[in-house]
XYZ file of C-alpha atoms in Angstrom:
352
model
C 21.607 -13.711 -40.503
C 21.312 -12.376 -36.950
C 22.064 -14.615 -33.978
C 21.753 -14.350 -30.218
C 24.354 -12.128 -28.601
C 26.522 -13.238 -25.728
C 24.596 -12.694 -22.449
C 21.551 -12.030 -24.596
C 18.952 -12.056 -21.815
C 18.316 -9.193 -19.382
C 15.475 -9.382 -16.852
C 13.830 -6.408 -15.115
C 11.604 -7.623 -12.279
C 10.172 -4.155 -11.616
C 9.084 -3.580 -15.219
C 8.299 -7.312 -15.621
C 10.319 -7.486 -18.834
C 12.607 -9.954 -20.589
C 14.896 -8.167 -23.086
C 16.743 -10.227 -25.692
C 19.705 -8.781 -27.569
C 20.927 -10.187 -30.871
C 24.303 -9.592 -32.510
C 22.808 -6.810 -34.607
C 19.729 -4.599 -34.688
C 16.589 -6.528 -35.593
C 12.947 -5.967 -36.410
C 9.817 -8.067 -36.243
C 8.753 -9.845 -39.421
C 5.801 -8.012 -40.934
C 2.415 -9.410 -39.947
C 3.760 -11.681 -37.209
C 2.416 -11.447 -33.640
C 5.625 -11.832 -31.647
C 3.676 -13.055 -28.589
C 3.129 -16.306 -30.505
C 6.839 -16.740 -31.139
C 8.305 -16.786 -27.620
C 8.558 -19.281 -24.774
C 9.716 -18.316 -21.291
C 10.958 -21.075 -19.000
C 11.804 -20.340 -15.384
C 11.788 -21.572 -11.819
C 8.881 -19.361 -10.845
C 7.331 -18.525 -14.213
C 6.660 -20.519 -17.389
C 4.888 -18.989 -20.398
C 4.311 -20.663 -23.760
C 3.334 -17.963 -26.251
C 2.204 -20.548 -28.784
C -0.906 -21.152 -26.641
C -3.772 -18.768 -25.929
C -3.211 -19.223 -22.175
C 0.420 -18.232 -22.585
C -0.395 -15.241 -24.786
C -2.773 -13.982 -22.089
C 0.201 -13.719 -19.726
C 2.205 -11.565 -22.156
C 1.317 -7.878 -22.075
C 3.420 -7.131 -25.142
C 6.248 -8.496 -27.274
C 7.796 -5.783 -29.418
C 11.092 -4.721 -30.897
C 12.421 -1.634 -29.103
C 15.776 -0.040 -29.955
C 16.682 -3.064 -32.057
C 15.992 -5.556 -29.236
C 13.083 -7.871 -28.464
C 11.282 -6.800 -25.263
C 8.701 -9.119 -23.723
C 6.507 -7.687 -20.956
C 4.587 -10.171 -18.808
C 1.635 -9.879 -16.439
C 2.862 -12.025 -13.550
C 5.633 -11.154 -11.080
C 9.076 -12.444 -12.040
C 10.133 -14.220 -8.869
C 13.583 -15.428 -7.866
C 14.971 -18.237 -9.995
C 16.671 -19.170 -13.266
C 15.128 -18.213 -16.627
C 15.628 -18.748 -20.350
C 13.717 -17.384 -23.347
C 13.243 -19.298 -26.579
C 12.492 -17.340 -29.752
C 11.006 -19.425 -32.543
C 11.929 -19.064 -36.200
C 9.799 -16.757 -38.336
C 9.747 -14.027 -35.706
C 12.692 -11.683 -36.336
C 14.965 -10.465 -39.098
C 17.785 -7.990 -39.369
C 17.362 -4.634 -41.086
C 18.525 -6.204 -44.360
C 15.771 -8.839 -44.197
C 17.902 -11.812 -43.130
C 15.821 -14.142 -40.935
C 16.760 -15.117 -37.395
C 16.689 -18.919 -37.311
C 15.484 -19.044 -33.722
C 17.250 -20.037 -30.554
C 17.245 -20.121 -26.775
C 19.083 -17.614 -24.601
C 21.544 -18.585 -21.932
C 20.171 -18.927 -18.413
C 19.787 -15.721 -16.412
C 19.271 -15.708 -12.652
C 16.936 -13.462 -10.705
C 18.195 -13.144 -7.153
C 15.800 -13.354 -4.248
C 14.425 -9.974 -3.127
C 15.811 -9.235 0.323
C 15.072 -5.513 0.326
C 12.254 -4.302 2.547
C 9.872 -1.614 1.283
C 10.772 1.938 2.228
C 8.897 5.219 2.392
C 9.068 7.151 -0.869
C 8.425 10.677 -2.094
C 4.809 11.212 -3.087
C 4.827 15.005 -3.376
C 5.483 16.282 -6.880
C 4.531 19.861 -6.083
C 6.914 22.609 -7.117
C 9.453 23.488 -4.467
C 8.831 20.486 -2.218
C 11.949 19.479 -0.331
C 12.816 16.192 1.333
C 10.879 12.971 1.129
C 7.187 13.777 1.372
C 6.053 10.254 2.213
C 2.682 11.465 3.516
C 0.401 13.580 1.326
C -3.156 14.806 1.746
C -5.730 14.525 -1.044
C -8.172 17.302 -0.185
C -10.566 16.481 -3.024
C -11.115 12.954 -1.702
C -10.450 13.741 1.967
C -7.783 11.096 2.438
C -4.162 10.811 3.561
C -1.822 8.792 1.328
C 1.353 7.058 2.545
C 3.834 6.409 -0.276
C 6.267 3.483 -0.540
C 8.844 2.523 -3.155
C 7.250 -0.778 -4.226
C 3.966 -2.647 -4.287
C 2.698 -3.571 -0.838
C 0.760 -6.203 1.019
C -0.920 -5.679 4.379
C -3.013 -8.434 5.932
C -6.679 -7.470 6.176
C -6.670 -7.944 9.938
C -3.670 -5.618 10.237
C -5.318 -2.694 8.421
C -6.245 -0.981 11.665
C -6.071 2.512 13.126
C -3.662 1.210 15.776
C -1.174 -0.006 13.142
C -1.455 3.172 11.037
C -1.916 5.816 13.699
C -2.656 9.314 12.412
C -1.412 11.985 14.797
C -1.870 15.752 14.825
C 0.573 18.367 16.049
C -0.213 19.752 19.476
C 0.044 23.302 20.773
C 3.825 23.291 20.389
C 3.315 22.705 16.632
C 6.093 20.107 16.464
C 6.120 16.503 15.366
C 6.356 14.015 18.215
C 5.470 16.504 20.933
C 4.004 15.327 24.218
C 0.690 16.974 23.404
C 0.222 15.475 19.923
C -3.350 14.346 19.343
C -4.312 10.805 18.308
C -6.973 10.591 15.596
C -9.476 7.717 15.447
C -12.421 6.762 13.274
C -11.065 6.082 9.768
C -10.376 3.164 7.432
C -7.071 1.840 6.074
C -6.755 0.514 2.519
C -3.833 -0.642 0.368
C -3.617 0.627 -3.220
C -0.539 -0.495 -5.153
C 2.460 1.246 -3.623
C 0.363 3.369 -1.282
C -1.688 3.076 1.895
C -4.733 5.331 2.192
C -6.456 6.623 5.319
C -10.004 7.803 4.619
C -13.581 7.898 5.877
C -12.869 10.245 8.773
C -15.554 10.743 11.392
C -14.136 13.955 12.865
C -13.022 17.292 11.494
C -9.285 17.861 11.062
C -7.211 21.018 10.861
C -3.455 21.565 11.030
C -0.398 19.342 10.604
C -0.384 15.544 10.723
C 1.852 12.484 10.427
C 1.374 8.695 10.642
C 3.140 6.218 12.922
C 3.336 2.792 11.241
C 3.717 -0.361 13.347
C 6.734 -2.597 12.540
C 6.337 -5.783 10.518
C 2.890 -4.861 9.151
C 3.746 -3.535 5.682
C 5.392 -6.104 3.403
C 6.394 -6.445 -0.234
C 5.598 -9.384 -2.502
C 8.654 -11.268 -1.222
C 7.491 -10.962 2.396
C 10.144 -8.388 3.309
C 8.716 -6.244 6.124
C 8.964 -2.498 6.671
C 10.609 -1.814 10.026
C 7.993 0.738 11.026
C 8.253 4.368 12.055
C 6.879 7.822 11.303
C 6.036 9.283 7.921
C 6.871 12.837 6.996
C 4.352 15.399 8.178
C 1.826 17.194 5.999
C 0.726 20.728 6.882
C -2.260 22.913 6.161
C -4.842 20.118 6.333
C -8.485 21.150 6.542
C -10.987 18.302 6.580
C -14.703 18.776 7.147
C -16.225 15.451 8.194
C -19.456 16.839 9.651
C -22.607 16.108 7.683
C -25.271 18.828 7.441
C -28.462 18.522 9.477
C -31.741 20.389 9.570
C -31.478 23.698 11.380
C -33.774 24.677 14.223
C -36.920 26.216 12.745
C -35.729 24.943 9.364
C -38.913 25.555 7.407
C -40.055 28.953 6.113
C -43.173 29.251 3.928
C -43.947 32.156 1.564
C -47.561 31.909 0.378
C -47.152 34.754 -2.107
C -44.134 33.204 -3.842
C -45.543 29.713 -3.225
C -42.229 28.547 -1.785
C -41.041 26.243 0.961
C -37.490 27.156 2.034
C -35.486 24.662 4.104
C -32.411 25.780 6.029
C -29.764 23.323 7.140
C -27.010 23.659 9.720
C -24.583 24.887 7.054
C -24.560 25.915 3.419
C -25.487 23.038 1.127
C -25.556 22.084 -2.529
C -27.521 19.577 -4.555
C -25.877 16.237 -5.228
C -24.622 16.264 -8.812
C -27.030 14.724 -11.319
C -29.945 14.502 -8.888
C -33.339 16.046 -9.708
C -34.262 17.559 -6.355
C -37.958 17.444 -7.230
C -37.754 13.669 -6.786
C -36.286 14.000 -3.308
C -38.938 16.044 -1.468
C -42.315 15.381 0.103
C -44.609 18.141 1.343
C -47.226 17.214 3.884
C -49.888 19.713 4.873
C -53.483 20.328 5.848
C -54.330 21.933 2.531
C -51.533 20.677 0.264
C -49.781 17.327 -0.088
C -47.092 16.737 -2.709
C -44.991 13.587 -3.122
C -42.064 14.364 -5.404
C -41.223 10.681 -5.806
C -44.261 10.362 -8.098
C -44.816 11.918 -11.507
C -48.098 13.450 -10.307
C -46.306 15.061 -7.393
C -43.454 16.404 -9.514
C -45.998 18.027 -11.825
C -47.011 20.207 -8.878
C -43.429 21.381 -8.214
C -42.283 24.267 -10.387
C -38.712 23.989 -9.175
C -36.575 22.562 -6.374
C -33.176 24.218 -6.273
C -30.477 25.330 -3.872
C -30.464 29.110 -3.540
C -28.089 30.885 -1.172
C -27.122 27.608 0.474
C -30.762 26.693 1.187
C -33.232 24.366 -0.510
C -36.117 26.293 -2.090
C -39.168 24.409 -3.383
C -41.634 26.352 -5.531
C -45.067 24.789 -6.067
C -47.881 25.390 -8.548
C -50.842 25.233 -6.162
C -51.918 27.829 -3.633
C -50.553 27.259 -0.146
C -53.668 27.501 1.959
C -53.946 27.881 5.721
C -52.797 24.887 7.699
C -49.793 23.103 9.171
C -46.994 21.906 6.909
C -43.822 19.827 7.035
C -41.257 19.029 4.319
C -39.356 15.768 4.151
C -36.043 15.835 2.254
C -34.896 12.338 1.293
C -31.321 11.055 1.485
C -29.182 11.393 -1.634
C -30.420 14.908 -2.332
C -28.098 17.355 -0.588
C -24.531 17.663 0.649
C -22.429 20.368 2.237
C -19.727 22.196 0.295
C -17.169 19.637 1.478
C -19.215 16.792 0.034
C -20.630 15.406 3.288
C -24.057 13.947 2.545
C -27.265 15.037 4.261
C -28.874 11.862 5.629
C -32.391 13.148 5.064
C -35.021 14.298 7.499
C -38.346 16.024 8.073
C -38.677 19.636 9.157
C -40.631 20.725 12.176
C -44.228 21.756 11.541
C -44.793 25.310 10.297
C -48.208 26.972 10.312
C -49.763 29.129 7.592
C -52.435 31.492 8.866
C -53.639 34.165 6.445
C -56.921 34.896 8.258
C -57.090 38.362 9.785
C -58.171 38.571 13.420
C -61.701 39.708 14.159
């Protein structure tokens, strides 16, 4: 029958695994949930797989390459650990049962290594550590580290994660580098994200990180410093607004055309009929109601402008169009906050 090997237990704190080696290749007994057959005892972590609470802390317990690998949910902190495997869990490839047993004690040393910047650029041909990348689709900068991070909420400030742009000399750290403000700082796993920019950006950028702010789970602090730089950034943070003389009315085509300060598009999944209100001397249509929408043939973006076609005749009078929020955005995804056009007059009466 198989038995525990010498130095049977190996612990990987990064993968959160306990690997147990026996004196020969083994397999799990058919029909047995191996989570229910293990007990982990340690200074910083105790899991009893015979209980539902303990099983909830075990991601998986499987035989891989002839060894039992237990993956847990919680961090494996510094301390001494053993793993007990109960009988009825494992057998060798010939079907001989493992009688059960407890591994020798294995020690996890305290983590004294501070987090460091890591390579986050997987693009072809990238050279060096690209610790700062730019996500153009989501308009955010991402700082990459080599392990999971903690940053106190009060420390997630622009001053502690200062985005800087190259100046006229086009070099990092030049005397004329620009300091960017107006964004938010969030921590996501092994990364720190800068997003929600209030100003447009264009060119090359890097981030200066304050010392002692970024820490790992063992409270080791990053010493601070500059990230790598990222080039070719183009970020449009300016939301569209109504243009001057935004409203044009075509009585023949029965259309109201609204021009904004830049080309726009409809927000995905939104019926634009529900987002417009026409107010006029001879015609009033509220697209937020079913009766109003019945009077709108179409409301679509054509040539970067919003064109509303109505069923009724547009008679002489003064008209405005209100476009509600949540309807339009520019091509960079900046949302139009909504607004009402200036008044436009329809006068089809010939002079006499």
